[in-house]
XYZ file of C-alpha atoms in Angstrom:
646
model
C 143.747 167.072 126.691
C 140.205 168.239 125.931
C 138.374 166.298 128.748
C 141.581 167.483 131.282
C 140.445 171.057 129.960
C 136.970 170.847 130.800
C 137.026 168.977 134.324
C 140.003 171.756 134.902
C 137.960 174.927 133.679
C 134.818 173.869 135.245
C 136.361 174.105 138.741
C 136.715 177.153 139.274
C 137.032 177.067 142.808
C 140.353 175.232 142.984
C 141.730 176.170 139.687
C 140.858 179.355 138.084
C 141.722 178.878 134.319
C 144.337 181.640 134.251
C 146.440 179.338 136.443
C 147.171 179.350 139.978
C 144.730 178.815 142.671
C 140.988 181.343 142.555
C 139.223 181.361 145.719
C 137.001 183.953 146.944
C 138.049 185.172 150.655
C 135.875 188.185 151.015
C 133.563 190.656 149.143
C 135.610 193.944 147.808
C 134.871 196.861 149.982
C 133.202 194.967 152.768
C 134.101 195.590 156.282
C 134.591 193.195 159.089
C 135.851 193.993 162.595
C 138.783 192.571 164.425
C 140.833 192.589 167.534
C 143.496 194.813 168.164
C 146.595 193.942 170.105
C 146.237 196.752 173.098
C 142.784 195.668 173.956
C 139.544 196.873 171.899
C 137.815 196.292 168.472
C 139.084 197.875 165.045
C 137.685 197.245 161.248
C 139.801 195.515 158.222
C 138.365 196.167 154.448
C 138.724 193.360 152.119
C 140.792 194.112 148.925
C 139.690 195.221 145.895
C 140.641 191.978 144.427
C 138.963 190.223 147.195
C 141.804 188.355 148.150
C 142.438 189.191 151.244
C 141.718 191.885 154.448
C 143.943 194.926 154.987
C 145.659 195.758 158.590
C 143.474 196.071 161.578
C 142.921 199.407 161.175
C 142.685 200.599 165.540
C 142.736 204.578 165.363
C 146.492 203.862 165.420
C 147.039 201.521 167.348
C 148.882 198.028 166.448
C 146.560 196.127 164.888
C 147.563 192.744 163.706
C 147.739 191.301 160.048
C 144.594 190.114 158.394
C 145.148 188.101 155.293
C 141.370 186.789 155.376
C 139.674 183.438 155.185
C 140.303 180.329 152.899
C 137.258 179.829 150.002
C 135.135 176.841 150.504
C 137.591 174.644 148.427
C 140.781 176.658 148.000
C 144.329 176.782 149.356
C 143.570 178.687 152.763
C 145.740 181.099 153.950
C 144.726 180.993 157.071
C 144.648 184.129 158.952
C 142.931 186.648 161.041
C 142.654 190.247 162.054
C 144.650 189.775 165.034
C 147.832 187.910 166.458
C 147.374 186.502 169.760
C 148.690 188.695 172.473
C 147.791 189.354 175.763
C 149.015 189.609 179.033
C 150.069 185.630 179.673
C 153.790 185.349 179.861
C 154.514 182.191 181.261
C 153.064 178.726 181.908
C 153.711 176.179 184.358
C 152.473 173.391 181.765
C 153.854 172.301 178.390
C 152.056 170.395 175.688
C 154.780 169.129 173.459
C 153.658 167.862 169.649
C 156.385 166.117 167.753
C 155.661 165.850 163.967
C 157.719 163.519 162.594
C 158.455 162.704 158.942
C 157.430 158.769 158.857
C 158.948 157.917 155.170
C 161.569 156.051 153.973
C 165.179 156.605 154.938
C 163.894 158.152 158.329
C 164.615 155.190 160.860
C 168.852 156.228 161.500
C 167.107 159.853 162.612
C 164.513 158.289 164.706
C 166.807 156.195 166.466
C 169.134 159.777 166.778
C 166.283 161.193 168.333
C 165.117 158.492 170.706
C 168.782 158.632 172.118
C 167.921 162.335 172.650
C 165.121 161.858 174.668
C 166.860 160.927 177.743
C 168.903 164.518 177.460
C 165.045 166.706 176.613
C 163.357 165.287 179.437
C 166.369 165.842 181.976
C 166.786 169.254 180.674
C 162.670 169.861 181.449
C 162.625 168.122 184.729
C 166.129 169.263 185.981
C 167.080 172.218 184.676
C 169.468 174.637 186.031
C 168.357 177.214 187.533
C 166.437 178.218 184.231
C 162.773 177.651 185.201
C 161.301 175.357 187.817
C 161.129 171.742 186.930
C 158.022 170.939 184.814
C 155.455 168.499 186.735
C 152.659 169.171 183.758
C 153.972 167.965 180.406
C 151.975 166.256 177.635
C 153.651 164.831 174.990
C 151.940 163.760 171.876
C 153.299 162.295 168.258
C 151.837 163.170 164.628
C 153.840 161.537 161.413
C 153.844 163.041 158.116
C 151.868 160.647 156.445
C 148.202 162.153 155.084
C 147.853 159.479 152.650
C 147.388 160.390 149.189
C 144.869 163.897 149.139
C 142.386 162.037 146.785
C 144.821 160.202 144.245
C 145.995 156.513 144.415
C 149.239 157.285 145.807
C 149.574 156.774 149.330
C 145.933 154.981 149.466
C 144.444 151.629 149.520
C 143.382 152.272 145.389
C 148.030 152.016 145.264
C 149.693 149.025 144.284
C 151.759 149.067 147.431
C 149.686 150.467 150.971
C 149.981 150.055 154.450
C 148.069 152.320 157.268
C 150.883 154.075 158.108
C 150.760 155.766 155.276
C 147.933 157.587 156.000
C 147.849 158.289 159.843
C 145.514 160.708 159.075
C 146.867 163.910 161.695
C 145.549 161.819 164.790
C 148.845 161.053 167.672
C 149.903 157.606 166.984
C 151.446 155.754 170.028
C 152.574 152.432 168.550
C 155.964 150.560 169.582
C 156.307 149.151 166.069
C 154.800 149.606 162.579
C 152.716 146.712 163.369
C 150.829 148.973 165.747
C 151.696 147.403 169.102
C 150.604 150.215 171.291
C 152.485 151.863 173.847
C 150.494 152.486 176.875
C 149.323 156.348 177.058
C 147.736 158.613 179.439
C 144.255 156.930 180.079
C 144.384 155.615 176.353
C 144.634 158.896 175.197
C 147.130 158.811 172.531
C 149.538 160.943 174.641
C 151.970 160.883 177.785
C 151.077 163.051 180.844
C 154.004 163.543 182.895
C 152.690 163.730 186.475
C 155.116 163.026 189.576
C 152.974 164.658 191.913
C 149.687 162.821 190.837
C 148.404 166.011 190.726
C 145.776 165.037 187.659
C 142.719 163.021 187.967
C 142.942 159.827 187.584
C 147.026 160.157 187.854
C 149.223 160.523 185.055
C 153.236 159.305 184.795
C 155.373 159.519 187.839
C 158.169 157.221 186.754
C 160.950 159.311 184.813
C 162.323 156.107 183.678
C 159.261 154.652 182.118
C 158.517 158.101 180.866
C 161.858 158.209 179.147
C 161.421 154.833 177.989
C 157.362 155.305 176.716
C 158.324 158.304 174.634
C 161.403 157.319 173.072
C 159.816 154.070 171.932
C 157.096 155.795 169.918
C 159.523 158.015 168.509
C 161.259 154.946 167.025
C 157.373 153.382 166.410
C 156.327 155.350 163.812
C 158.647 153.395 161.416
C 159.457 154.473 157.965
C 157.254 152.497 155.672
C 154.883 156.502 155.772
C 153.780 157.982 152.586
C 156.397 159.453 150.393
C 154.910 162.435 149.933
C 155.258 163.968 153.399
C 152.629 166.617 154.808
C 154.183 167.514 158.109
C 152.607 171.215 157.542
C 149.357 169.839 157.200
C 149.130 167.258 159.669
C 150.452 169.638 162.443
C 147.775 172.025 161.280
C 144.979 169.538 161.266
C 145.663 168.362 164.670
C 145.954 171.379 166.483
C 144.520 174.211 164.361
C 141.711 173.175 161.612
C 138.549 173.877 163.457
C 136.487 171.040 160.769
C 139.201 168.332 160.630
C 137.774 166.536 157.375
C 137.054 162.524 157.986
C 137.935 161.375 154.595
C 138.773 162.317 151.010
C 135.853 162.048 148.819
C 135.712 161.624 144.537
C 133.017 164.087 143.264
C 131.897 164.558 139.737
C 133.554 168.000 138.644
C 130.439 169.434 137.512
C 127.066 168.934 136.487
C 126.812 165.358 134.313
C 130.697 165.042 135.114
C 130.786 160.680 135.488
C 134.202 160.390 136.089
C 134.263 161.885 139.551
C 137.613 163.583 139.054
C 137.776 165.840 141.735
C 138.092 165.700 145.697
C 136.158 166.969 148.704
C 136.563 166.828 152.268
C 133.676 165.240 153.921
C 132.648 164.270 157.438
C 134.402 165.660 160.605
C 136.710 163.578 162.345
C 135.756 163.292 165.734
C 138.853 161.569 166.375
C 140.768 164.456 165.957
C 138.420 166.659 167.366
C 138.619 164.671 171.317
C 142.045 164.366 170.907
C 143.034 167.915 170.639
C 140.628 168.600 173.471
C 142.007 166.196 175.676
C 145.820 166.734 174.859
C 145.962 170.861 174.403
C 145.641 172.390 177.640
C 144.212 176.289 177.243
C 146.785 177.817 179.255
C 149.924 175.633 178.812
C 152.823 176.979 176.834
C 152.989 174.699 173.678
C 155.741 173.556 171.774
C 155.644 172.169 168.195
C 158.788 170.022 166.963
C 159.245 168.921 163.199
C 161.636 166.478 162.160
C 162.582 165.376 158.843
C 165.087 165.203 155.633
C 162.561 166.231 152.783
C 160.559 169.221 151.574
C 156.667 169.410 152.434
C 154.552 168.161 150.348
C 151.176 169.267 151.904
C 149.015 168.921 148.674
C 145.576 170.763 148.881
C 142.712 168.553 149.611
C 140.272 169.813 146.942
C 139.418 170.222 143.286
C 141.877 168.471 141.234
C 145.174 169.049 143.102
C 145.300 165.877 143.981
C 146.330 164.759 140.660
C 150.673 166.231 141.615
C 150.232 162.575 143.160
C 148.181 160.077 140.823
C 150.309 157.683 139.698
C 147.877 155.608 137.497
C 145.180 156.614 134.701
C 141.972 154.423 134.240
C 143.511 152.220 131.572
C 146.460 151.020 134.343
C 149.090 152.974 132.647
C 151.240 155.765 134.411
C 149.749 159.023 134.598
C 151.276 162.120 133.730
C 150.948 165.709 134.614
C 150.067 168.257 131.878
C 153.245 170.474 130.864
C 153.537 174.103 131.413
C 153.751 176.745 129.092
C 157.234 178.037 127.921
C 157.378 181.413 130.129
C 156.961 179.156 133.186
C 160.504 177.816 132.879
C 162.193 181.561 132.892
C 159.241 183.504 135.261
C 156.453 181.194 136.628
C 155.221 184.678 138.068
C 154.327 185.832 134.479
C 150.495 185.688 134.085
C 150.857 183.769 131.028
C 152.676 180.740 133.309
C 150.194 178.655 133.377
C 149.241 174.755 132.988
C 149.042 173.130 129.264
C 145.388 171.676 130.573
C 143.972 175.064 130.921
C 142.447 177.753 129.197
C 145.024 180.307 128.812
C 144.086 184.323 130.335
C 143.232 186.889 128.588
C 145.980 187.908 126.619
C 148.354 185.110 126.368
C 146.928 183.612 123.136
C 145.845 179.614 123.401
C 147.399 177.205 124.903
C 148.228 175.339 121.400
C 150.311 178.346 120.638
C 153.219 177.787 123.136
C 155.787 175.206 122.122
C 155.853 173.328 124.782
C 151.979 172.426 124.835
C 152.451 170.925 121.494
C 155.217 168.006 122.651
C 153.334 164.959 123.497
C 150.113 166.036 123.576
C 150.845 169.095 126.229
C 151.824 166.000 128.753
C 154.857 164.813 130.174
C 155.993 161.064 128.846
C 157.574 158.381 130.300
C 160.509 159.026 127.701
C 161.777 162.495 129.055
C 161.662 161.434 132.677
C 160.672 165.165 133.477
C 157.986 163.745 135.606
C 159.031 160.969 137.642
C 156.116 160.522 140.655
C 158.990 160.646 143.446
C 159.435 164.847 142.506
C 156.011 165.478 142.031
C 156.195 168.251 145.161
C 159.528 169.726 143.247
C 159.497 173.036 141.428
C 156.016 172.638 140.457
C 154.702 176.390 139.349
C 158.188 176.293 136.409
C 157.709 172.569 135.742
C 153.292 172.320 135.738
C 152.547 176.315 135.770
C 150.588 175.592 139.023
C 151.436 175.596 142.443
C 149.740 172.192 143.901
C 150.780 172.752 147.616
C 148.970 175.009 150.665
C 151.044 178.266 151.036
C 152.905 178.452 153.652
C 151.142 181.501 155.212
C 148.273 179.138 156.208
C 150.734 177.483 158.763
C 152.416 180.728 160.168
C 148.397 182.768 160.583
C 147.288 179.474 162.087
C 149.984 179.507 165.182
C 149.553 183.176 165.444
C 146.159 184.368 164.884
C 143.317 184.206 167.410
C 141.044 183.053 164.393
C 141.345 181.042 161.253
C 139.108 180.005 158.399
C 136.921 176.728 158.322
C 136.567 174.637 155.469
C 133.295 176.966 154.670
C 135.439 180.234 155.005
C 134.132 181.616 157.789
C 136.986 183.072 160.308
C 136.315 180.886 163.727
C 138.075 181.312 166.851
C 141.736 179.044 166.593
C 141.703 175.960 168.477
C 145.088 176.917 169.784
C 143.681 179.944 171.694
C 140.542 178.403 172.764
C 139.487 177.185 175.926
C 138.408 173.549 174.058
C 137.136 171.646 177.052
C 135.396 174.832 178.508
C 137.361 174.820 182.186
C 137.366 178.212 182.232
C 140.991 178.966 182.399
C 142.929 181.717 181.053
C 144.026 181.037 177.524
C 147.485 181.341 176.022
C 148.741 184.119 173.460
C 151.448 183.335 171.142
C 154.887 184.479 173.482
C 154.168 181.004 175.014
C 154.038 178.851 171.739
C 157.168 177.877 170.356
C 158.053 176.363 166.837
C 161.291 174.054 166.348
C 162.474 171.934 163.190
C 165.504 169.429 163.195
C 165.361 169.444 159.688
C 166.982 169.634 156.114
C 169.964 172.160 156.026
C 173.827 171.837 156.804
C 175.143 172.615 160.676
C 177.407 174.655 159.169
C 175.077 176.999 157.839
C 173.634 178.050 161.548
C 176.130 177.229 163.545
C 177.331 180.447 166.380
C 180.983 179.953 166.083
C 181.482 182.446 168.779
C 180.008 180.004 170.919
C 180.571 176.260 169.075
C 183.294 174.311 169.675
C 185.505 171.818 167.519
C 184.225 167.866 167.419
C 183.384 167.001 170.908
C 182.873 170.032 171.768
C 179.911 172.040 172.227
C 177.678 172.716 168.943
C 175.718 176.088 169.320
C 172.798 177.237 166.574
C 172.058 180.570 165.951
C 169.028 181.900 167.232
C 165.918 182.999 165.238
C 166.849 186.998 165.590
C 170.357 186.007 164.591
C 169.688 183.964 161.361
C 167.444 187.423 160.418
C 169.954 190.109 162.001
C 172.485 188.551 159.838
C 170.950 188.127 156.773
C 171.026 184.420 157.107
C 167.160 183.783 155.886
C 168.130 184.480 152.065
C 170.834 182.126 152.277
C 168.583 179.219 153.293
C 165.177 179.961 151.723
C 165.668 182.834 149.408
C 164.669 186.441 149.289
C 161.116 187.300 148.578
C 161.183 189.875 145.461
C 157.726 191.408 146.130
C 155.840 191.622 149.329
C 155.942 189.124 152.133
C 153.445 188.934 154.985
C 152.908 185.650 157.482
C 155.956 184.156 155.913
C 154.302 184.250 152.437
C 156.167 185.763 149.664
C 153.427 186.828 146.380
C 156.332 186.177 143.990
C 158.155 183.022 143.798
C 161.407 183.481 145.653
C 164.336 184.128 144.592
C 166.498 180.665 145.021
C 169.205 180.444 148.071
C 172.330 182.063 147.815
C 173.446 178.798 149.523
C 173.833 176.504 146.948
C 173.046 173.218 148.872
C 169.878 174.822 149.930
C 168.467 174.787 146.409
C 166.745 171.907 145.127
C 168.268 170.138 141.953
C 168.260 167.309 140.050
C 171.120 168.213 138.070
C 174.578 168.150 140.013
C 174.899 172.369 141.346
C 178.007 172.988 139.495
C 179.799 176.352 139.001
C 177.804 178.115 141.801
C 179.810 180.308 144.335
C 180.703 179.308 147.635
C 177.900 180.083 149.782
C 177.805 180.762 153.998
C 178.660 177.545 154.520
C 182.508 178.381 153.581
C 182.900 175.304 150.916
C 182.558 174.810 147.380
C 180.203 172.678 145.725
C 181.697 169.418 144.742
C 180.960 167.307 141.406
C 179.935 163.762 141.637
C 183.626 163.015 140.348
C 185.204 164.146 143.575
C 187.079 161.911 145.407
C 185.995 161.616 148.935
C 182.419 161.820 150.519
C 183.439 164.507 152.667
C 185.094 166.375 149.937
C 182.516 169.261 150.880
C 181.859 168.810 154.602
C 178.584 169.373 154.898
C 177.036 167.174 151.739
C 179.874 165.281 150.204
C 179.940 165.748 147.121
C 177.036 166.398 143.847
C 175.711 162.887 142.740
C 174.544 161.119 139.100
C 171.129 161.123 138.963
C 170.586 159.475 135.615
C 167.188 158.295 136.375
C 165.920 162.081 137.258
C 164.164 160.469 139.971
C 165.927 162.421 143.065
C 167.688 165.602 144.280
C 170.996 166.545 145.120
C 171.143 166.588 149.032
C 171.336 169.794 151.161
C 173.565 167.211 153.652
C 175.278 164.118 154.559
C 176.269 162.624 158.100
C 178.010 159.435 159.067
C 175.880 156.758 160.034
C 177.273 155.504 163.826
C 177.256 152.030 162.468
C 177.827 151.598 158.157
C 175.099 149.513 156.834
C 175.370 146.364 154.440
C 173.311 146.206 151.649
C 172.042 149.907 152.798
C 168.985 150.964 151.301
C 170.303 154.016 149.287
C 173.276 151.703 147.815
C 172.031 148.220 147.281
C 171.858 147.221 143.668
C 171.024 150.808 142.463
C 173.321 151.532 139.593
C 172.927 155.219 140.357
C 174.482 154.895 143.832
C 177.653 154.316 142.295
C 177.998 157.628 142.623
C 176.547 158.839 146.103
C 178.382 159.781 148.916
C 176.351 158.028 150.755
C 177.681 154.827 149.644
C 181.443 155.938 149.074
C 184.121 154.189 151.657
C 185.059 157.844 153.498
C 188.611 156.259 153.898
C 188.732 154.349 150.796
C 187.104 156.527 148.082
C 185.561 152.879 146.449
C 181.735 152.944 146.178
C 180.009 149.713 147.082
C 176.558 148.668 148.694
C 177.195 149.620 152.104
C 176.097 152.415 153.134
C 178.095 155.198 155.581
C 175.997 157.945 155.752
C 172.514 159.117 156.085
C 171.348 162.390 154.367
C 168.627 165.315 153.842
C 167.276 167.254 151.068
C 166.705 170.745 151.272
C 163.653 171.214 153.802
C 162.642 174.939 152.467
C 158.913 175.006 153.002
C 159.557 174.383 156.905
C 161.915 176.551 156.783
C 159.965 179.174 155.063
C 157.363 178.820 158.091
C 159.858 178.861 160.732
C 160.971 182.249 159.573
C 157.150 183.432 159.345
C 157.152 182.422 163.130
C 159.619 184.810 163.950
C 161.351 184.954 167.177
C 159.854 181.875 168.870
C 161.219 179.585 166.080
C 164.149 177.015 166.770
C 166.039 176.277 163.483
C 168.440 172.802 164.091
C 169.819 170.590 161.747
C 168.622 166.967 161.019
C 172.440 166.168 160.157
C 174.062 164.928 163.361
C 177.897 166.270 163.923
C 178.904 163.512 165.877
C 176.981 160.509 166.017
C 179.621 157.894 167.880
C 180.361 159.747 171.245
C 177.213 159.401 172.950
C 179.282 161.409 176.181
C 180.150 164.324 173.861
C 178.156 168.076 174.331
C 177.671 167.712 170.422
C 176.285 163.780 170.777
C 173.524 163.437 167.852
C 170.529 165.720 168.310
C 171.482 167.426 172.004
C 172.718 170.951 170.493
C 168.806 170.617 168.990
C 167.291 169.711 172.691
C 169.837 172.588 173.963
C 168.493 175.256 171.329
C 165.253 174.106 172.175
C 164.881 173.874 175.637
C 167.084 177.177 176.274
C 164.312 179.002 173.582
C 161.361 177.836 175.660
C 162.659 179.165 178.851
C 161.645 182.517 177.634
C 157.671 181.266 178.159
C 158.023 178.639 181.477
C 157.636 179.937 185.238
């Protein structure tokens, strides 16, 4: 514990030794000017803690929020003095970026969506009466896979790797995960839907093969990705970091450090850098999509946070993280909540003198199976007294704000609202960008019954004002006890009051019925649809997963199915329970999703220009049906962006 001390206390920058991320975003007291939203210049002051800006002060006027600049290696939250408004409305283009989550168990949703395609692009090219049809649309594909953020995970240094798992925020086009390509826009990584061969050299004017093209990369970018899924991050390093890093780097720690236990971003990938150029258009509206059935994991890429995903120490045996002191378990916001491996703040006594930094060292063992490397990303601040992961606010400032912070600090203009290839045009403002997830949460819980139908009917989501008119946001990602700006909350939330929207290992039992109108059911129950919108609680003897936020019948049950075949533990999952039966086996009926709060947390940052869908399907056998697989999501989507296309 004594060398994990040092290397922890000595960099300072990424941990600060009281716990939690230190980073220095400005000087207290200094003054830096900003935009305002009516036209003009206005002045911020940094904090007295020097944490972040205050409001864009405008002699009254409505300034935006400023939460300041990211340190040279710490979490980055993103963020300007200004939101970007202005007097564009409306686009005639659309740049459409679909993150998807690229890990394991992800191929039944891929194939979902790529039968979805078909219904997105008619509703873009034919739609009625709503906007004119689209003859400008780029459509470009980022997977959640960053690799491993410095550790072996995820990396060539693992004992199991493959490329995809680190597809490093670049658009992948491939047909397989073999990496047959699918042809693109002049090799471009993209598709450029063109029927009036209107761009130079001409882009797609075949509606079939565009259909065809996009909904084979969907299905392309497999599900062999990196576990620990980024989808934050990689959208964010595509279209917003203005210094996309090249590679992850092991540094020594400090001076005479030899074991190089830290990370650094180094280089600038040019890659990235040509693509984002060549696929965002300055004036087009754009719309971000994120699909997947787990919780962001988007690690930061300095110091030692890397180690949430290091699976191996030097000697070949499994790693394990440090504990956290006791008060973490009952209020990680308590100063003294910190990790076993660090110097403990001023007041809080030494780390030997809390209980828990006595068992085993201060380290999590292989015997308590508190630490399994699959739930790493899971309750990390109670379980490690630090949070590992970027907040969230970096994501929500860096859609919004006309500048964000470079990997040296400094506040740049945002690649989103930038004119990259210097053509001169006009330049968006956020009422044309437009943020969607298809994504970990029950139907149920956002469904518009004054509008939905029974099975086979139509399925209608709330919108974005509703789920907040209503209350709805507390249900699904908890209520922020302190202050909450850009979608970050400075206290750790409060948990759902919908109890399959918290994350668990242990089965939820004896919490109330939440908005979703049915109890929780225990592993014990009898049927897999015993609660309709996640079956029933599961065993998890092995610690090594969470209870799931939903379920959904797969269109076609699987033999020998992943999640069931020769897993004692499945014994007891819905997914692999006969739905007319009862009997468990190793086929496999249903496909499922874990809570996916950290995207949700972002979409509700977003605001009013976020589409929140579900990732479980309500029907997934009547392909002819209004509620067929992921159309309510293309509905809800393409109905949202009418509000921004001519």
């Amino acid at each position: 514990m004594i060398r994990w001390l040092l290397i922890v206390c000595a960099v300072v920058v990424s941990f600060g030794c009281g716990g939690g991320v230190s980073v220095s975003d400005c000087t207290p007291g200094e003054q830096a000017p900003c935009s305002c939203l009516r036209g003009g210049e206005g002045f911020q002051d940094c904090a007295e803690d020097g944490r972040s800006f205050s409001r864009c002060d405008c002699g009254g006027g409505t300034g935006g929020v400023g939460t300041g600049g990211a340190g040279a290696g710490g979490s980055g939250t993103g963020g300007s003095g200004a939101t970007a408004s202005g007097p564009q409305l409306s686009s005639s283009s659309l740049d459409v970026l679909l993150v998807i989550d690229n890990s394991a168990s992800m191929a039944d949703k891929h194939e979902i969506l790529s039968l979805a395609v078909p219904d997105f692009v008619t509703r873009l090219l034919q739609p009625a009466g709503a906007f004119t049809p689209l003859t400008d649309i780029h459509i470009g594909i980022v997977t959640s896979s960053l690799g491993g953020h410095g550790a072996d995970s995820c990396g060539p240094a693992g004992a199991v790797f493959n490329s995809t798992q680190n597809d490093a925020g670049r658009l992948v086009a491939r047909a397989d995960v073999g990496g047959t390509p699918v042809p693109t826009y002049q090799d471009l990584g993209f598709l450029a839907w063109d029927p009036d061969q209107a761009l130079a050299p001409p882009g797609e004017a075949d509606r079939t093969r565009l259909v065809s093209d996009f909904a084979q990369m969907v299905r392309g970018t497999g599900e062999n990705g990196c576990g620990f899924e980024a989808p934050l991050e990689a959208m964010y390093r595509f279209l917003i970091q203005p210094d996309p890093y090249e590679r992850i780097d092991r540094v020594p720690c400090f001076d005479g450090d030899t074991s190089n236990g830290c990370a650094a971003r180094a280089g600038t990938d040019s890659v990235i850098l040509q693509q984002r150029a060549d696929f965002l258009r300055p004036d087009s509206a754009l719309l971000v999509v994120l699909l997947g059935d787990e919780n962001d994991c988007s690690v930061i890429d300095d110091g030692q946070f890397f180690i949430a995903l290091q699976q191996t120490q030097a000697s070949g045996q499994l790693f394990h993280m440090p504990r956290a002191t006791d008060v973490c378990a009952t209020n990680p916001d308590d100063p003294c909540c910190h990790s076993c491996g660090q110097a403990s703040p001023s007041g809080c006594g030494p780390a030997s003198a809390w209980p828990s930094c006595n068992v085993t060292g201060g380290f999590y063992d292989d015997a308590g199976r508190d630490d399994q490397i699959n739930l790493r990303c899971f309750d990390q601040k109670r379980r490690f007294g630090i949070d590992f992961l970027y907040p969230v606010d970096r994501y929500v400032t860096g859609l919004l704000h006309t500048n964000v912070p470079d990997r040296a600090g400094a506040l740049v203009p945002n690649p989103i609202y930038s004119d990259l290839s210097a053509t001169g045009t006009a330049v968006r403002n956020s009422s044309i960008v437009f943020l969607a997830g298809m994504l970990g949460l029950p139907w149920q819980l956002i469904d518009d019954e004054s509008q939905s139908g029974p099975p086979g009917a139509p399925l209608v989501f709330k919108t974005a004002e509703a789920l907040a008119s209503e209350g709805l946001w507390d249900a699904i990602v908890g209520a922020c006890r302190g202050t909450e700006q850009d979608g970050r909350c400075d206290v750790l939330r409060s948990r759902p009051t919908e109890p399959l929207m918290i994350e668990s290992v242990a089965e939820r039992v004896g919490i109330p019925v939440g908005p979703t109108g049915a109890a929780i059911a225990p592993s014990s129950a009898p049927s897999a649809q015993s609660n309709p919108a996640n079956g029933h609680e599961w065993n998890v003897p092995a610690r090594d997963d969470l209870q799931y936020a939903c379920i959904f019948p797969l269109a076609v049950p699987r033999p020998q199915g992943a999640d069931c075949i020769s897993d004692p533990t499945a014994k007891l999952k819905p997914l692999c329970q006969d739905p007319n039966t009862g009997a468990y086996g190793d086929t496999q009926f249903f496909a499922k999703a874990f809570p996916t709060t950290r995207q949700l947390e972002v979409l509700k940052g977003f605001g009013g220009n976020s589409v929140v869908t579900s990732i479980c399907a309500r029907n997934v056998t009547d392909q002819t049906a209004p509620d067929f697989g992921y159309r309510p999501a293309v509905n809800a989507i393409v109905d949202t962006l009418t509000r921004g296309l001519e």
